[in-house]
Amino acid sequence: MSDHIRSELSLFTEYLVSLLFTACLAVFLTKFTNSFPWLSFIGISIGLALMISCWEQKKNQWSLFITGLLLNTAVWSIVLNWSSFF
């Protein structure tokens, strides 16, 4: 396997893990609460993104996992709160 393919698979799995994490967290929060706690959902995701960015210790470099985590958090928050907007 070449280095290019290995790096592409690594980027794909980073984004897939962030998508699965936010989806599982959203399902968990919807099952155990009456209304969707969007503020807690956003806070957990931002806190995890900050912990991972400090753990990686890379200056001015966002990994795809952190970006996907924050992007998927915004998307899931809108999707699961769609009924409260209208």
PDB file of C-alpha atoms in Angstrom:
ATOM      1  CA  MET A   1       0.000   0.000   0.000  1.00  0.00           C
ATOM      2  CA  SER A   2       1.462   3.319  -0.990  1.00  0.00           C
ATOM      3  CA  ASP A   3       1.838   6.253   1.360  1.00  0.00           C
ATOM      4  CA  HIS A   4      -0.727   8.262  -0.563  1.00  0.00           C
ATOM      5  CA  ILE A   5      -3.430   5.632  -0.139  1.00  0.00           C
ATOM      6  CA  ARG A   6      -2.561   5.184   3.517  1.00  0.00           C
ATOM      7  CA  SER A   7      -2.853   8.928   4.177  1.00  0.00           C
ATOM      8  CA  GLU A   8      -6.180   9.103   2.316  1.00  0.00           C
ATOM      9  CA  LEU A   9      -7.568   6.207   4.366  1.00  0.00           C
ATOM     10  CA  SER A  10      -6.364   7.902   7.528  1.00  0.00           C
ATOM     11  CA  LEU A  11      -8.186  11.121   6.639  1.00  0.00           C
ATOM     12  CA  PHE A  12     -11.323   9.170   5.735  1.00  0.00           C
ATOM     13  CA  THR A  13     -11.328   7.265   9.026  1.00  0.00           C
ATOM     14  CA  GLU A  14     -10.769  10.480  11.013  1.00  0.00           C
ATOM     15  CA  TYR A  15     -13.859  12.025   9.473  1.00  0.00           C
ATOM     16  CA  LEU A  16     -15.883   8.817   9.787  1.00  0.00           C
ATOM     17  CA  VAL A  17     -15.039   8.484  13.487  1.00  0.00           C
ATOM     18  CA  SER A  18     -16.061  12.094  14.126  1.00  0.00           C
ATOM     19  CA  LEU A  19     -19.346  11.488  12.303  1.00  0.00           C
ATOM     20  CA  LEU A  20     -20.054   8.309  14.253  1.00  0.00           C
ATOM     21  CA  PHE A  21     -19.143   9.920  17.575  1.00  0.00           C
ATOM     22  CA  THR A  22     -21.474  12.867  17.085  1.00  0.00           C
ATOM     23  CA  ALA A  23     -24.275  10.643  15.799  1.00  0.00           C
ATOM     24  CA  CYS A  24     -23.994   8.265  18.766  1.00  0.00           C
ATOM     25  CA  LEU A  25     -23.854  11.164  21.213  1.00  0.00           C
ATOM     26  CA  ALA A  26     -26.924  12.732  19.607  1.00  0.00           C
ATOM     27  CA  VAL A  27     -28.865   9.457  19.767  1.00  0.00           C
ATOM     28  CA  PHE A  28     -27.855   8.990  23.405  1.00  0.00           C
ATOM     29  CA  LEU A  29     -28.988  12.497  24.336  1.00  0.00           C
ATOM     30  CA  THR A  30     -32.315  12.144  22.513  1.00  0.00           C
ATOM     31  CA  LYS A  31     -33.093   8.798  24.169  1.00  0.00           C
ATOM     32  CA  PHE A  32     -32.375   9.913  27.729  1.00  0.00           C
ATOM     33  CA  THR A  33     -33.877  13.420  27.734  1.00  0.00           C
ATOM     34  CA  ASN A  34     -37.323  14.780  26.929  1.00  0.00           C
ATOM     35  CA  SER A  35     -36.153  17.568  24.644  1.00  0.00           C
ATOM     36  CA  PHE A  36     -32.858  17.621  22.779  1.00  0.00           C
ATOM     37  CA  PRO A  37     -30.218  19.395  24.919  1.00  0.00           C
ATOM     38  CA  TRP A  38     -28.474  21.188  22.078  1.00  0.00           C
ATOM     39  CA  LEU A  39     -26.346  23.339  24.378  1.00  0.00           C
ATOM     40  CA  SER A  40     -24.932  20.287  26.165  1.00  0.00           C
ATOM     41  CA  PHE A  41     -24.362  18.586  22.816  1.00  0.00           C
ATOM     42  CA  ILE A  42     -22.408  21.555  21.491  1.00  0.00           C
ATOM     43  CA  GLY A  43     -20.495  21.923  24.768  1.00  0.00           C
ATOM     44  CA  ILE A  44     -19.410  18.290  24.831  1.00  0.00           C
ATOM     45  CA  SER A  45     -18.194  18.461  21.233  1.00  0.00           C
ATOM     46  CA  ILE A  46     -16.319  21.748  21.674  1.00  0.00           C
ATOM     47  CA  GLY A  47     -14.753  20.481  24.895  1.00  0.00           C
ATOM     48  CA  LEU A  48     -13.602  17.287  23.204  1.00  0.00           C
ATOM     49  CA  ALA A  49     -12.211  19.280  20.276  1.00  0.00           C
ATOM     50  CA  LEU A  50     -10.240  21.499  22.668  1.00  0.00           C
ATOM     51  CA  MET A  51      -8.883  18.500  24.582  1.00  0.00           C
ATOM     52  CA  ILE A  52      -7.775  16.774  21.393  1.00  0.00           C
ATOM     53  CA  SER A  53      -6.166  19.919  20.003  1.00  0.00           C
ATOM     54  CA  CYS A  54      -4.202  20.391  23.248  1.00  0.00           C
ATOM     55  CA  TRP A  55      -3.296  16.718  23.286  1.00  0.00           C
ATOM     56  CA  GLU A  56      -1.913  16.803  19.743  1.00  0.00           C
ATOM     57  CA  GLN A  57       0.201  19.893  20.545  1.00  0.00           C
ATOM     58  CA  LYS A  58       0.291  21.048  16.944  1.00  0.00           C
ATOM     59  CA  LYS A  59       0.376  24.777  16.425  1.00  0.00           C
ATOM     60  CA  ASN A  60      -2.066  26.258  13.892  1.00  0.00           C
ATOM     61  CA  GLN A  61      -3.052  22.899  12.446  1.00  0.00           C
ATOM     62  CA  TRP A  62      -6.577  21.516  12.613  1.00  0.00           C
ATOM     63  CA  SER A  63      -6.949  17.844  12.070  1.00  0.00           C
ATOM     64  CA  LEU A  64      -9.835  16.500  10.058  1.00  0.00           C
ATOM     65  CA  PHE A  65     -11.223  14.848  13.196  1.00  0.00           C
ATOM     66  CA  ILE A  66     -11.592  18.168  15.026  1.00  0.00           C
ATOM     67  CA  THR A  67     -13.038  19.924  11.996  1.00  0.00           C
ATOM     68  CA  GLY A  68     -15.448  17.062  11.337  1.00  0.00           C
ATOM     69  CA  LEU A  69     -16.439  16.979  14.994  1.00  0.00           C
ATOM     70  CA  LEU A  70     -17.381  20.651  15.026  1.00  0.00           C
ATOM     71  CA  LEU A  71     -19.055  20.540  11.611  1.00  0.00           C
ATOM     72  CA  ASN A  72     -21.092  17.433  12.436  1.00  0.00           C
ATOM     73  CA  THR A  73     -22.104  18.970  15.766  1.00  0.00           C
ATOM     74  CA  ALA A  74     -23.557  21.970  13.991  1.00  0.00           C
ATOM     75  CA  VAL A  75     -25.374  19.797  11.448  1.00  0.00           C
ATOM     76  CA  TRP A  76     -26.817  17.380  14.037  1.00  0.00           C
ATOM     77  CA  SER A  77     -27.904  20.296  16.249  1.00  0.00           C
ATOM     78  CA  ILE A  78     -29.872  21.826  13.388  1.00  0.00           C
ATOM     79  CA  VAL A  79     -31.338  18.501  12.265  1.00  0.00           C
ATOM     80  CA  LEU A  80     -32.463  17.406  15.700  1.00  0.00           C
ATOM     81  CA  ASN A  81     -33.860  20.851  16.632  1.00  0.00           C
ATOM     82  CA  TRP A  82     -35.618  21.424  13.304  1.00  0.00           C
ATOM     83  CA  SER A  83     -39.071  21.151  14.885  1.00  0.00           C
ATOM     84  CA  SER A  84     -38.271  23.865  17.436  1.00  0.00           C
ATOM     85  CA  PHE A  85     -37.334  26.360  14.711  1.00  0.00           C
ATOM     86  CA  PHE A  86     -40.822  26.353  13.182  1.00  0.00           C
TER      87      PHE A  86
END
